[in-house]
């Protein structure tokens, strides 16, 4: 029997993705290397979309294919995570304006904040030019969006 990888669950409008720290995520001391958090955050954003019914492959198969590009990310590291830690990547998306979408993300270990990020992504055409997100995307994620910052 084949199983699917876990894609997390929604708690209200926040998506929670369990992540285990593997040796490959760490530096030589067993502490999570700072760039590994970018991969954890990416997984959280992607699995949020998947759980909301949007898959990247489906966006590429649209008559006007699209993808996402990160235009800004700001990460604050609070504590160290280590090999074998069980973490949660918590993701919320804010209602965007135009082509821009904002995500707020946190990595927690047993409720303790490890790292947090503010991320800005844009929807792009395959030639790299920005475009508005397609209705197939906006309709599916609308119930999970938080309000835009004032």
PDB file of N, CA, C and O in Angstrom, residues 18-60:
ATOM      1  N   UNK A  18       4.289  19.363  10.040  1.00  0.00           N
ATOM      2  CA  UNK A  18       5.347  18.762  10.851  1.00  0.00           C
ATOM      3  C   UNK A  18       6.600  18.534  10.004  1.00  0.00           C
ATOM      4  O   UNK A  18       6.506  18.100   8.855  1.00  0.00           O
ATOM      5  N   UNK A  19       7.748  18.837  10.568  1.00  0.00           N
ATOM      6  CA  UNK A  19       9.035  18.650   9.886  1.00  0.00           C
ATOM      7  C   UNK A  19      10.009  18.042  10.885  1.00  0.00           C
ATOM      8  O   UNK A  19      10.124  18.511  12.018  1.00  0.00           O
ATOM      9  N   UNK A  20      10.724  17.013  10.462  1.00  0.00           N
ATOM     10  CA  UNK A  20      11.777  16.409  11.279  1.00  0.00           C
ATOM     11  C   UNK A  20      13.114  16.956  10.800  1.00  0.00           C
ATOM     12  O   UNK A  20      13.339  17.112   9.609  1.00  0.00           O
ATOM     13  N   UNK A  21      14.004  17.265  11.722  1.00  0.00           N
ATOM     14  CA  UNK A  21      15.341  17.730  11.363  1.00  0.00           C
ATOM     15  C   UNK A  21      16.225  16.516  11.101  1.00  0.00           C
ATOM     16  O   UNK A  21      16.389  15.659  11.972  1.00  0.00           O
ATOM     17  N   UNK A  22      16.775  16.457   9.890  1.00  0.00           N
ATOM     18  CA  UNK A  22      17.690  15.390   9.520  1.00  0.00           C
ATOM     19  C   UNK A  22      19.127  15.909   9.581  1.00  0.00           C
ATOM     20  O   UNK A  22      19.373  17.121   9.574  1.00  0.00           O
ATOM     21  N   UNK A  23      20.054  14.979   9.599  1.00  0.00           N
ATOM     22  CA  UNK A  23      21.466  15.341   9.647  1.00  0.00           C
ATOM     23  C   UNK A  23      21.822  16.299   8.514  1.00  0.00           C
ATOM     24  O   UNK A  23      22.582  17.248   8.703  1.00  0.00           O
ATOM     25  N   UNK A  24      21.257  16.084   7.328  1.00  0.00           N
ATOM     26  CA  UNK A  24      21.562  16.936   6.168  1.00  0.00           C
ATOM     27  C   UNK A  24      21.133  18.388   6.367  1.00  0.00           C
ATOM     28  O   UNK A  24      21.589  19.269   5.644  1.00  0.00           O
ATOM     29  N   UNK A  25      20.240  18.645   7.344  1.00  0.00           N
ATOM     30  CA  UNK A  25      19.769  20.004   7.626  1.00  0.00           C
ATOM     31  C   UNK A  25      20.699  20.766   8.568  1.00  0.00           C
ATOM     32  O   UNK A  25      20.472  21.946   8.820  1.00  0.00           O
ATOM     33  N   UNK A  26      21.717  20.086   9.081  1.00  0.00           N
ATOM     34  CA  UNK A  26      22.535  20.670  10.142  1.00  0.00           C
ATOM     35  C   UNK A  26      23.952  20.993   9.682  1.00  0.00           C
ATOM     36  O   UNK A  26      24.410  20.529   8.645  1.00  0.00           O
ATOM     37  N   UNK A  27      24.630  21.765  10.522  1.00  0.00           N
ATOM     38  CA  UNK A  27      26.049  22.010  10.301  1.00  0.00           C
ATOM     39  C   UNK A  27      26.826  20.904  11.040  1.00  0.00           C
ATOM     40  O   UNK A  27      26.238  19.969  11.567  1.00  0.00           O
ATOM     41  N   UNK A  28      28.114  21.024  11.102  1.00  0.00           N
ATOM     42  CA  UNK A  28      28.929  19.968  11.698  1.00  0.00           C
ATOM     43  C   UNK A  28      28.699  19.786  13.198  1.00  0.00           C
ATOM     44  O   UNK A  28      29.090  18.782  13.768  1.00  0.00           O
ATOM     45  N   UNK A  29      28.028  20.727  13.857  1.00  0.00           N
ATOM     46  CA  UNK A  29      27.761  20.614  15.299  1.00  0.00           C
ATOM     47  C   UNK A  29      26.404  19.977  15.600  1.00  0.00           C
ATOM     48  O   UNK A  29      26.057  19.784  16.762  1.00  0.00           O
ATOM     49  N   UNK A  30      25.604  19.704  14.551  1.00  0.00           N
ATOM     50  CA  UNK A  30      24.275  19.144  14.755  1.00  0.00           C
ATOM     51  C   UNK A  30      23.189  20.195  14.914  1.00  0.00           C
ATOM     52  O   UNK A  30      22.035  19.870  15.163  1.00  0.00           O
ATOM     53  N   UNK A  31      23.555  21.477  14.773  1.00  0.00           N
ATOM     54  CA  UNK A  31      22.595  22.576  14.844  1.00  0.00           C
ATOM     55  C   UNK A  31      22.077  22.857  13.428  1.00  0.00           C
ATOM     56  O   UNK A  31      22.842  22.804  12.458  1.00  0.00           O
ATOM     57  N   UNK A  32      20.793  23.147  13.303  1.00  0.00           N
ATOM     58  CA  UNK A  32      20.221  23.426  11.978  1.00  0.00           C
ATOM     59  C   UNK A  32      20.937  24.620  11.356  1.00  0.00           C
ATOM     60  O   UNK A  32      21.049  25.684  11.959  1.00  0.00           O
ATOM     61  N   UNK A  33      21.428  24.409  10.139  1.00  0.00           N
ATOM     62  CA  UNK A  33      22.110  25.439   9.371  1.00  0.00           C
ATOM     63  C   UNK A  33      21.082  26.484   8.950  1.00  0.00           C
ATOM     64  O   UNK A  33      19.957  26.153   8.580  1.00  0.00           O
ATOM     65  N   UNK A  34      21.454  27.759   8.988  1.00  0.00           N
ATOM     66  CA  UNK A  34      20.481  28.829   8.758  1.00  0.00           C
ATOM     67  C   UNK A  34      19.740  28.706   7.432  1.00  0.00           C
ATOM     68  O   UNK A  34      18.549  28.980   7.355  1.00  0.00           O
ATOM     69  N   UNK A  35      20.399  28.278   6.372  1.00  0.00           N
ATOM     70  CA  UNK A  35      19.742  28.169   5.070  1.00  0.00           C
ATOM     71  C   UNK A  35      18.694  27.050   5.047  1.00  0.00           C
ATOM     72  O   UNK A  35      17.769  27.086   4.228  1.00  0.00           O
ATOM     73  N   UNK A  36      18.798  26.086   5.942  1.00  0.00           N
ATOM     74  CA  UNK A  36      17.807  25.011   5.998  1.00  0.00           C
ATOM     75  C   UNK A  36      16.431  25.539   6.357  1.00  0.00           C
ATOM     76  O   UNK A  36      15.413  24.982   5.936  1.00  0.00           O
ATOM     77  N   UNK A  37      16.384  26.614   7.127  1.00  0.00           N
ATOM     78  CA  UNK A  37      15.088  27.193   7.476  1.00  0.00           C
ATOM     79  C   UNK A  37      14.365  27.705   6.241  1.00  0.00           C
ATOM     80  O   UNK A  37      13.131  27.654   6.176  1.00  0.00           O
ATOM     81  N   UNK A  38      15.106  28.173   5.234  1.00  0.00           N
ATOM     82  CA  UNK A  38      14.470  28.622   3.995  1.00  0.00           C
ATOM     83  C   UNK A  38      13.755  27.458   3.318  1.00  0.00           C
ATOM     84  O   UNK A  38      12.656  27.621   2.781  1.00  0.00           O
ATOM     85  N   UNK A  39      14.363  26.268   3.358  1.00  0.00           N
ATOM     86  CA  UNK A  39      13.706  25.081   2.795  1.00  0.00           C
ATOM     87  C   UNK A  39      12.475  24.706   3.615  1.00  0.00           C
ATOM     88  O   UNK A  39      11.439  24.350   3.058  1.00  0.00           O
ATOM     89  N   UNK A  40      12.582  24.782   4.948  1.00  0.00           N
ATOM     90  CA  UNK A  40      11.420  24.482   5.793  1.00  0.00           C
ATOM     91  C   UNK A  40      10.278  25.451   5.473  1.00  0.00           C
ATOM     92  O   UNK A  40       9.126  25.040   5.357  1.00  0.00           O
ATOM     93  N   UNK A  41      10.601  26.739   5.343  1.00  0.00           N
ATOM     94  CA  UNK A  41       9.576  27.730   5.031  1.00  0.00           C
ATOM     95  C   UNK A  41       8.963  27.458   3.655  1.00  0.00           C
ATOM     96  O   UNK A  41       7.751  27.576   3.476  1.00  0.00           O
ATOM     97  N   UNK A  42       9.791  27.108   2.681  1.00  0.00           N
ATOM     98  CA  UNK A  42       9.286  26.799   1.334  1.00  0.00           C
ATOM     99  C   UNK A  42       8.311  25.623   1.384  1.00  0.00           C
ATOM    100  O   UNK A  42       7.249  25.660   0.776  1.00  0.00           O
ATOM    101  N   UNK A  43       8.673  24.581   2.113  1.00  0.00           N
ATOM    102  CA  UNK A  43       7.776  23.431   2.249  1.00  0.00           C
ATOM    103  C   UNK A  43       6.455  23.852   2.883  1.00  0.00           C
ATOM    104  O   UNK A  43       5.386  23.407   2.467  1.00  0.00           O
ATOM    105  N   UNK A  44       6.524  24.702   3.895  1.00  0.00           N
ATOM    106  CA  UNK A  44       5.312  25.167   4.557  1.00  0.00           C
ATOM    107  C   UNK A  44       4.401  25.925   3.601  1.00  0.00           C
ATOM    108  O   UNK A  44       3.184  25.706   3.585  1.00  0.00           O
ATOM    109  N   UNK A  45       4.976  26.818   2.787  1.00  0.00           N
ATOM    110  CA  UNK A  45       4.158  27.575   1.828  1.00  0.00           C
ATOM    111  C   UNK A  45       3.555  26.654   0.775  1.00  0.00           C
ATOM    112  O   UNK A  45       2.378  26.762   0.429  1.00  0.00           O
ATOM    113  N   UNK A  46       4.362  25.719   0.272  1.00  0.00           N
ATOM    114  CA  UNK A  46       3.872  24.800  -0.755  1.00  0.00           C
ATOM    115  C   UNK A  46       2.787  23.880  -0.219  1.00  0.00           C
ATOM    116  O   UNK A  46       1.776  23.642  -0.893  1.00  0.00           O
ATOM    117  N   UNK A  47       2.978  23.357   0.977  1.00  0.00           N
ATOM    118  CA  UNK A  47       1.985  22.443   1.538  1.00  0.00           C
ATOM    119  C   UNK A  47       0.711  23.169   1.950  1.00  0.00           C
ATOM    120  O   UNK A  47      -0.374  22.584   1.928  1.00  0.00           O
ATOM    121  N   UNK A  48       0.831  24.441   2.330  1.00  0.00           N
ATOM    122  CA  UNK A  48      -0.371  25.257   2.568  1.00  0.00           C
ATOM    123  C   UNK A  48      -1.220  25.243   1.290  1.00  0.00           C
ATOM    124  O   UNK A  48      -2.423  24.977   1.325  1.00  0.00           O
ATOM    125  N   UNK A  49      -0.588  25.577   0.166  1.00  0.00           N
ATOM    126  CA  UNK A  49      -1.312  25.632  -1.101  1.00  0.00           C
ATOM    127  C   UNK A  49      -1.897  24.270  -1.467  1.00  0.00           C
ATOM    128  O   UNK A  49      -3.053  24.168  -1.885  1.00  0.00           O
ATOM    129  N   UNK A  50      -1.105  23.205  -1.309  1.00  0.00           N
ATOM    130  CA  UNK A  50      -1.585  21.862  -1.633  1.00  0.00           C
ATOM    131  C   UNK A  50      -2.805  21.508  -0.785  1.00  0.00           C
ATOM    132  O   UNK A  50      -3.809  21.003  -1.287  1.00  0.00           O
ATOM    133  N   UNK A  51      -2.748  21.792   0.517  1.00  0.00           N
ATOM    134  CA  UNK A  51      -3.867  21.483   1.411  1.00  0.00           C
ATOM    135  C   UNK A  51      -5.100  22.320   1.079  1.00  0.00           C
ATOM    136  O   UNK A  51      -6.228  21.901   1.342  1.00  0.00           O
ATOM    137  N   UNK A  52      -4.892  23.492   0.468  1.00  0.00           N
ATOM    138  CA  UNK A  52      -6.006  24.344   0.057  1.00  0.00           C
ATOM    139  C   UNK A  52      -6.537  23.951  -1.324  1.00  0.00           C
ATOM    140  O   UNK A  52      -7.501  24.534  -1.804  1.00  0.00           O
ATOM    141  N   UNK A  53      -5.892  22.966  -1.963  1.00  0.00           N
ATOM    142  CA  UNK A  53      -6.363  22.487  -3.260  1.00  0.00           C
ATOM    143  C   UNK A  53      -5.639  23.061  -4.457  1.00  0.00           C
ATOM    144  O   UNK A  53      -6.134  22.974  -5.584  1.00  0.00           O
ATOM    145  N   UNK A  54      -4.455  23.625  -4.238  1.00  0.00           N
ATOM    146  CA  UNK A  54      -3.675  24.214  -5.334  1.00  0.00           C
ATOM    147  C   UNK A  54      -2.330  23.495  -5.415  1.00  0.00           C
ATOM    148  O   UNK A  54      -1.568  23.495  -4.452  1.00  0.00           O
ATOM    149  N   UNK A  55      -2.075  22.871  -6.558  1.00  0.00           N
ATOM    150  CA  UNK A  55      -0.786  22.204  -6.766  1.00  0.00           C
ATOM    151  C   UNK A  55       0.011  22.967  -7.818  1.00  0.00           C
ATOM    152  O   UNK A  55      -0.542  23.463  -8.798  1.00  0.00           O
ATOM    153  N   UNK A  56       1.321  23.035  -7.586  1.00  0.00           N
ATOM    154  CA  UNK A  56       2.188  23.769  -8.510  1.00  0.00           C
ATOM    155  C   UNK A  56       2.088  23.211  -9.930  1.00  0.00           C
ATOM    156  O   UNK A  56       2.063  23.976 -10.901  1.00  0.00           O
ATOM    157  N   UNK A  57       2.011  21.881 -10.064  1.00  0.00           N
ATOM    158  CA  UNK A  57       1.930  21.278 -11.397  1.00  0.00           C
ATOM    159  C   UNK A  57       0.664  21.719 -12.119  1.00  0.00           C
ATOM    160  O   UNK A  57       0.685  21.926 -13.337  1.00  0.00           O
ATOM    161  N   UNK A  58      -0.436  21.875 -11.395  1.00  0.00           N
ATOM    162  CA  UNK A  58      -1.690  22.327 -12.011  1.00  0.00           C
ATOM    163  C   UNK A  58      -1.573  23.772 -12.484  1.00  0.00           C
ATOM    164  O   UNK A  58      -2.131  24.130 -13.531  1.00  0.00           O
ATOM    165  N   UNK A  59      -0.852  24.605 -11.736  1.00  0.00           N
ATOM    166  CA  UNK A  59      -0.649  25.993 -12.163  1.00  0.00           C
ATOM    167  C   UNK A  59       0.186  26.054 -13.442  1.00  0.00           C
ATOM    168  O   UNK A  59      -0.035  26.909 -14.299  1.00  0.00           O
ATOM    169  N   UNK A  60       1.127  25.132 -13.568  1.00  0.00           N
ATOM    170  CA  UNK A  60       1.950  25.086 -14.784  1.00  0.00           C
ATOM    171  C   UNK A  60       1.183  24.539 -15.980  1.00  0.00           C
ATOM    172  O   UNK A  60       1.559  24.778 -17.129  1.00  0.00           O
TER     173      UNK A  60
END
